[in-house]
XYZ file of C-alpha atoms in Angstrom:
462
model
C 100.581 0.001 63.385
C 99.287 -0.762 59.932
C 100.482 -3.963 58.406
C 102.482 -3.944 55.243
C 99.538 -5.084 53.292
C 97.411 -2.267 54.555
C 99.962 0.537 54.728
C 98.512 3.945 53.927
C 98.768 4.770 50.212
C 100.625 7.894 49.174
C 98.390 10.918 48.506
C 99.186 10.700 44.793
C 98.352 6.993 44.620
C 95.100 7.475 46.525
C 94.032 10.284 44.211
C 94.761 8.074 41.192
C 92.634 5.294 42.694
C 89.798 7.732 43.388
C 90.102 9.122 39.848
C 89.996 5.628 38.344
C 86.852 4.743 40.279
C 85.225 8.105 39.591
C 85.878 8.094 35.853
C 84.744 4.511 35.495
C 81.517 5.059 37.431
C 80.879 8.304 35.549
C 81.071 6.483 32.226
C 78.865 3.642 33.404
C 76.262 5.992 34.865
C 76.422 8.127 31.729
C 75.518 5.033 29.732
C 72.755 4.042 32.138
C 71.189 7.502 32.523
C 71.450 8.234 28.827
C 69.029 5.381 28.263
C 66.654 6.764 30.905
C 66.577 10.226 29.343
C 66.184 8.796 25.841
C 63.368 6.551 27.116
C 61.507 9.642 28.312
C 62.186 11.722 25.193
C 62.343 9.603 22.022
C 62.269 5.831 22.549
C 58.479 5.799 22.855
C 58.245 7.105 19.266
C 61.167 5.140 17.793
C 60.505 1.709 19.279
C 56.795 1.794 20.293
C 55.196 4.034 17.640
C 51.846 2.222 17.511
C 50.958 3.094 21.096
C 49.243 6.091 22.635
C 51.982 8.639 23.580
C 51.697 8.077 27.340
C 51.346 4.310 26.878
C 54.386 4.409 24.625
C 56.250 6.182 27.409
C 55.155 3.469 29.843
C 56.456 0.772 27.482
C 59.665 2.723 27.030
C 60.147 2.949 30.803
C 59.383 -0.777 31.013
C 62.485 -1.516 28.927
C 64.256 0.966 31.205
C 63.168 -1.087 34.225
C 64.445 -4.304 32.627
C 67.969 -2.997 33.151
C 67.342 -2.939 36.879
C 66.095 -6.534 36.783
C 69.515 -7.619 35.530
C 71.409 -5.727 38.214
C 70.927 -8.354 40.979
C 72.334 -11.017 38.647
C 75.303 -8.748 37.971
C 75.702 -8.241 41.710
C 75.756 -12.005 42.318
C 78.204 -12.837 39.518
C 80.545 -9.871 39.936
C 80.329 -10.072 43.719
C 81.300 -13.750 43.712
C 84.303 -13.336 41.442
C 85.219 -9.970 42.935
C 85.522 -11.608 46.356
C 87.512 -14.493 44.865
C 89.695 -12.811 42.218
C 89.839 -9.165 43.270
C 88.102 -5.871 42.642
C 90.176 -4.542 39.740
C 89.652 -7.363 37.206
C 85.884 -7.250 37.570
C 85.766 -3.463 37.262
C 87.538 -3.649 33.907
C 85.032 -6.252 32.689
C 82.017 -4.236 33.846
C 83.249 -1.160 31.978
C 83.719 -3.129 28.760
C 80.253 -4.680 28.975
C 78.486 -1.409 29.714
C 80.334 0.566 27.050
C 79.846 -2.114 24.405
C 76.098 -2.352 25.045
C 75.642 1.423 24.963
C 77.610 1.791 21.727
C 75.476 -0.969 20.182
C 72.249 0.874 21.143
C 73.500 3.768 19.022
C 73.595 1.416 16.017
C 70.167 -0.185 16.545
C 67.538 -0.158 13.785
C 64.222 1.324 14.897
C 60.671 -0.049 14.689
C 60.204 1.640 11.331
C 63.050 -0.472 9.900
C 62.742 -3.927 11.476
C 59.394 -3.851 13.269
C 59.030 -5.664 16.584
C 62.626 -6.901 16.434
C 63.779 -3.390 17.342
C 62.352 -3.288 20.902
C 63.587 -6.869 21.464
C 67.144 -5.845 20.572
C 66.804 -2.712 22.690
C 65.652 -4.748 25.683
C 68.509 -7.243 25.273
C 71.131 -4.502 25.301
C 69.420 -2.907 28.286
C 69.796 -6.221 30.122
C 73.538 -6.176 29.419
C 73.726 -2.617 30.753
C 71.960 -3.600 33.940
C 74.138 -6.688 34.421
C 77.289 -4.596 34.089
C 76.106 -1.846 36.430
C 75.095 -4.428 39.013
C 78.741 -5.386 39.307
C 80.261 -1.937 38.861
C 78.988 -0.132 41.929
C 80.252 -2.532 44.591
C 83.709 -2.869 43.069
C 84.196 0.868 42.540
C 83.298 1.925 46.069
C 85.241 -0.958 47.631
C 88.395 -0.172 45.693
C 88.412 3.298 47.248
C 87.116 2.257 50.682
C 89.781 -0.425 51.024
C 92.592 1.916 49.953
C 91.690 5.103 51.760
C 92.441 6.673 55.134
C 90.156 5.032 57.700
C 89.312 8.323 59.414
C 88.273 9.950 56.109
C 86.664 6.893 54.532
C 83.282 8.564 54.165
C 84.835 11.426 52.211
C 87.036 9.333 49.905
C 84.402 6.633 49.302
C 81.849 9.292 48.389
C 83.846 10.274 45.289
C 82.828 7.193 43.252
C 79.276 8.146 44.239
C 79.729 11.446 42.415
C 79.972 9.339 39.263
C 76.147 9.177 39.302
C 75.536 12.945 39.077
C 78.584 13.311 36.821
C 77.146 10.689 34.479
C 73.731 12.334 34.714
C 75.358 15.708 34.040
C 77.222 14.370 31.030
C 74.229 12.490 29.601
C 71.798 15.352 30.153
C 74.326 17.889 28.882
C 74.897 16.027 25.624
C 71.157 15.548 25.095
C 70.443 19.162 25.981
C 73.047 20.380 23.495
C 71.695 18.155 20.739
C 68.077 19.148 21.317
C 69.156 22.798 21.257
C 71.065 22.640 17.948
C 68.953 20.052 16.120
C 65.354 20.175 15.040
C 62.948 17.676 16.567
C 62.901 15.756 13.294
C 66.701 15.596 13.050
C 67.086 14.564 16.690
C 64.428 11.861 16.332
C 65.904 10.634 13.046
C 69.635 10.376 13.834
C 70.703 12.874 16.508
C 69.716 10.622 19.409
C 72.371 8.095 18.294
C 75.321 10.459 18.872
C 75.420 10.256 22.705
C 75.305 6.449 22.582
C 78.128 6.208 20.038
C 80.182 8.657 22.118
C 80.320 5.988 24.827
C 82.909 4.070 22.771
C 85.408 6.914 23.140
C 84.689 7.316 26.849
C 85.259 3.606 27.521
C 88.738 3.737 25.980
C 89.669 6.604 28.312
C 88.169 4.828 31.305
C 90.012 1.572 30.629
C 93.332 3.354 30.270
C 92.943 4.903 33.715
C 91.348 1.909 35.440
C 94.084 -0.504 34.309
C 96.721 1.708 35.959
C 95.589 1.182 39.578
C 96.594 -1.503 42.062
C 94.402 -4.134 43.665
C 92.959 -3.356 47.106
C 95.584 -4.015 49.850
C 92.875 -5.135 52.287
C 91.687 -7.717 49.762
C 95.245 -8.939 49.104
C 95.815 -9.396 52.826
C 92.486 -11.211 53.282
C 93.248 -13.448 50.291
C 96.637 -14.353 51.750
C 95.009 -15.203 55.094
C 92.400 -17.332 53.332
C 95.104 -19.246 51.455
C 96.968 -19.810 54.715
C 93.820 -21.160 56.395
C 93.167 -23.403 53.415
C 96.680 -24.855 53.614
C 96.361 -25.397 57.373
C 93.055 -27.227 56.845
C 94.445 -29.630 54.235
C 93.005 -27.779 51.269
C 89.442 -27.342 52.559
C 87.949 -24.562 50.426
C 86.149 -21.523 51.774
C 82.389 -21.302 51.557
C 80.999 -19.386 48.602
C 80.832 -15.643 49.357
C 77.066 -15.643 48.772
C 76.579 -18.464 51.292
C 78.688 -16.635 53.865
C 76.784 -13.385 53.300
C 73.393 -15.044 53.778
C 74.629 -16.920 56.831
C 76.490 -14.170 58.667
C 75.204 -10.895 57.205
C 71.558 -11.430 56.223
C 70.480 -8.672 58.613
C 72.937 -6.238 57.031
C 71.663 -7.147 53.554
C 68.090 -6.332 54.604
C 69.198 -3.046 56.182
C 71.071 -2.076 53.021
C 68.009 -2.876 50.916
C 65.777 -0.791 53.166
C 68.241 2.083 53.165
C 68.205 2.088 49.377
C 64.444 2.475 48.992
C 64.080 6.245 49.443
C 67.470 6.968 47.887
C 66.742 4.981 44.732
C 63.073 5.882 44.245
C 63.518 9.600 44.885
C 66.463 9.826 42.502
C 64.654 8.352 39.525
C 61.492 10.327 40.194
C 63.516 13.545 40.413
C 65.760 12.944 37.385
C 63.930 10.564 35.022
C 60.197 10.886 35.670
C 60.537 14.663 35.874
C 61.125 14.735 32.111
C 57.702 13.138 31.608
C 55.850 15.155 34.263
C 57.274 18.518 33.238
C 56.547 18.046 29.545
C 53.030 16.643 29.984
C 51.407 17.811 33.231
C 53.321 21.102 33.615
C 53.471 21.907 29.878
C 57.196 22.667 29.960
C 59.471 22.079 26.975
C 61.860 19.129 27.116
C 64.758 21.581 26.683
C 63.716 23.450 29.836
C 63.339 20.222 31.822
C 66.729 18.942 30.662
C 68.418 22.221 31.587
C 66.908 22.109 35.082
C 68.222 18.577 35.639
C 71.580 19.675 34.220
C 72.010 22.513 36.716
C 70.781 20.430 39.641
C 73.151 17.567 38.754
C 76.107 19.950 38.922
C 75.103 20.963 42.447
C 74.507 17.314 43.335
C 78.049 16.476 42.230
C 79.486 19.230 44.440
C 77.596 18.376 47.648
C 78.165 14.608 47.726
C 81.787 14.817 49.018
C 80.634 17.366 51.608
C 77.981 14.982 52.915
C 80.594 12.201 52.876
C 82.987 14.319 54.955
C 80.195 15.146 57.408
C 79.526 11.409 57.850
C 83.150 11.034 58.995
C 82.463 13.553 61.750
C 78.980 12.684 63.013
C 78.425 9.174 61.626
C 76.807 7.500 58.631
C 73.356 7.102 60.199
C 72.665 10.758 61.134
C 73.606 12.010 57.671
C 71.567 9.273 55.987
C 68.538 10.146 58.136
C 68.808 13.830 57.186
C 68.494 12.805 53.548
C 65.639 10.324 54.007
C 63.502 12.631 56.142
C 64.339 15.614 53.945
C 63.344 13.908 50.705
C 60.027 12.817 52.200
C 59.226 16.335 53.387
C 60.275 17.897 50.070
C 58.018 15.931 47.732
C 54.911 18.118 47.938
C 56.883 21.378 47.540
C 58.828 19.674 44.737
C 55.760 19.095 42.573
C 54.176 22.414 43.562
C 57.232 24.264 42.244
C 57.228 22.319 38.984
C 53.520 23.020 38.508
C 54.330 26.740 38.290
C 56.063 25.959 34.945
C 58.769 28.503 35.788
C 62.352 27.610 34.979
C 63.715 29.012 38.252
C 61.123 27.111 40.263
C 61.948 23.907 38.437
C 65.683 24.343 39.064
C 64.994 24.959 42.753
C 62.736 21.897 43.003
C 65.210 19.498 41.398
C 68.289 20.988 43.094
C 66.928 20.781 46.634
C 65.690 17.264 45.927
C 69.116 16.139 44.730
C 70.947 17.855 47.600
C 68.798 15.898 50.046
C 69.289 12.750 47.995
C 73.050 13.315 48.293
C 72.802 13.060 52.078
C 71.755 9.432 51.583
C 73.933 8.624 48.600
C 77.210 10.075 49.907
C 77.648 7.975 53.083
C 76.135 4.915 51.422
C 79.451 3.714 49.964
C 81.297 3.680 53.284
C 78.183 2.600 55.215
C 77.592 -0.513 53.124
C 81.309 -1.345 52.855
C 81.667 -1.281 56.634
C 78.820 -3.753 57.128
C 80.587 -6.756 55.577
C 83.790 -8.744 56.084
C 86.452 -8.442 53.373
C 86.054 -11.873 51.734
C 82.313 -11.330 51.305
C 82.221 -7.534 51.070
C 81.851 -7.269 47.286
C 78.989 -9.785 47.360
C 77.289 -8.337 50.428
C 77.425 -4.675 49.419
C 76.416 -5.430 45.828
C 73.538 -7.742 46.777
C 72.147 -5.303 49.333
C 72.354 -2.392 46.915
C 71.256 -4.041 43.676
C 68.459 -6.295 44.908
C 66.813 -3.202 46.341
C 67.028 -1.514 42.953
C 64.579 -4.056 41.510
C 61.869 -2.939 43.931
C 62.966 0.699 44.093
C 64.619 2.362 41.102
C 63.409 -0.074 38.456
C 59.673 0.556 38.719
C 59.894 4.142 40.058
C 59.428 6.002 36.727
C 56.949 3.335 35.619
C 54.866 3.610 38.798
C 55.033 7.403 38.781
C 53.918 7.541 35.140
C 51.068 5.086 35.802
C 49.926 7.115 38.833
C 49.946 10.260 36.755
C 47.935 8.511 34.040
C 45.371 7.140 36.502
C 44.921 10.153 38.787
C 46.133 13.103 36.732
C 47.734 14.491 39.882
C 51.151 14.576 41.548
C 49.704 13.807 45.006
C 49.853 9.980 44.770
C 53.377 10.237 43.349
C 54.487 12.347 46.319
C 52.877 9.865 48.729
C 54.706 7.034 46.943
C 58.093 8.680 47.595
C 57.113 9.526 51.192
C 56.268 5.856 51.848
C 59.719 4.884 50.581
C 61.269 7.499 52.880
C 59.484 5.976 55.882
C 60.888 2.526 55.009
C 64.410 3.939 54.723
C 64.167 5.797 58.030
C 63.103 2.582 59.778
C 65.957 0.594 58.179
C 68.604 3.149 59.163
C 67.241 3.466 62.699
C 67.684 -0.279 63.332
C 71.179 -0.277 61.793
C 74.306 0.044 63.909
C 76.687 2.916 63.391
C 79.659 1.690 61.318
C 81.928 4.751 61.193
C 84.512 3.334 63.612
C 84.763 -0.161 62.136
C 88.025 -1.640 60.885
C 87.629 -2.929 57.330
C 90.492 -5.368 57.832
C 88.618 -7.158 60.635
C 87.668 -10.722 59.738
C 84.140 -10.056 61.003
C 82.922 -6.448 61.209
C 81.130 -7.355 64.425
C 84.577 -7.730 66.015
C 85.216 -4.064 65.320
C 81.941 -2.551 66.409
C 83.197 -1.366 69.767
C 86.525 -0.056 68.486
C 87.229 3.573 69.212
C 88.617 5.953 66.627
C 92.429 5.799 66.352
C 94.146 8.341 68.575
C 96.765 9.251 66.022
C 97.827 8.375 62.450
C 100.536 6.114 63.842
C 97.953 4.033 65.684
C 95.459 3.870 62.858
C 94.896 0.609 61.084
C 94.036 2.017 57.691
C 92.367 0.265 54.809
């Protein structure tokens, strides 16, 4: 029987928790992806106008990559306090930081106004964005994972993951609308600021919903047990979550980092670098490229919960491997379709790529959550996910753009993504299946051999 602390939430309460995580992650990813799209479209001209166009794009993507560099620090800080104080408090803080930084970008003076100070300010705000997102992901997926039905954890935990395509959809949609109704001069002069300023309104909505949910019952139970152990040991404090993660879960951290390589690199090549490749190498308008990403992101949003549900049936590893192998095999057809310069071909290329990406991204939330014990789960999942982003997502558009500049061909870019897919396949193959683990176990290793609950009455839910 489930303990009082971990009693199954009512369907209405669970849906509210999922909605709170989804809306919050959507807003944060909207902020993050908005920067990536703007970096590809206008930041090279507004903040690095003295450079060659492609070099300016490289510099623009370099500030984009800086945000990833701050994500591990966010993972460490938010993970530490999230494991000590709870998931909810840190999620509210991450939303405020991300929204505030994005709104401030919309108010920034450009290079034409303040010279070299402009890119410095832009980079500083990008660091704040990265710091906030580094703490957001772990808390959002854990809040759902630790509330939801254990036998449908993959499905429920995949919903915060849909915040990425939803944020991409929202960011790309707003930019696409503005580029359609404004002239290039108007968009470059003031229109680009509108999506960033809109973030202020979205944050207010997100905070209102996020403040209405309860703290994770699994965390509350683990905290109570920790306090009881502390009292029994004459006030001896627990080890820092980071220390415990590195001592007991270092292998899981490395597996999580490896699993993120293909997922992270392929996503940013497909959604961010594509705006550069399509408009330069394939001679496609930025409006056409944005519309292709827009349509594909809508499909991506729809398939993620389906992949998550499939991971509940056949396991996290098989679904993840489908995505990693699929993305690797798709890269050459992906660029070949874009090279045709046809809108339908471009939509097909990006959509199939994102569907395959979803097979990795959907089970990732439950997969990573199930690797770590409760009192170090926020730290472990965040560290594994965000440290990988420094080597994966951060330089992906930068490396892809540099390869295009050096070779004038998509072949080395495709090989780059394929190499990442090989690393991810190897990491997932050495991982243990986690689908049947009990999140309330003190050490996930204690739950590895557990069988699935025979009935709802016997299930120890999270």
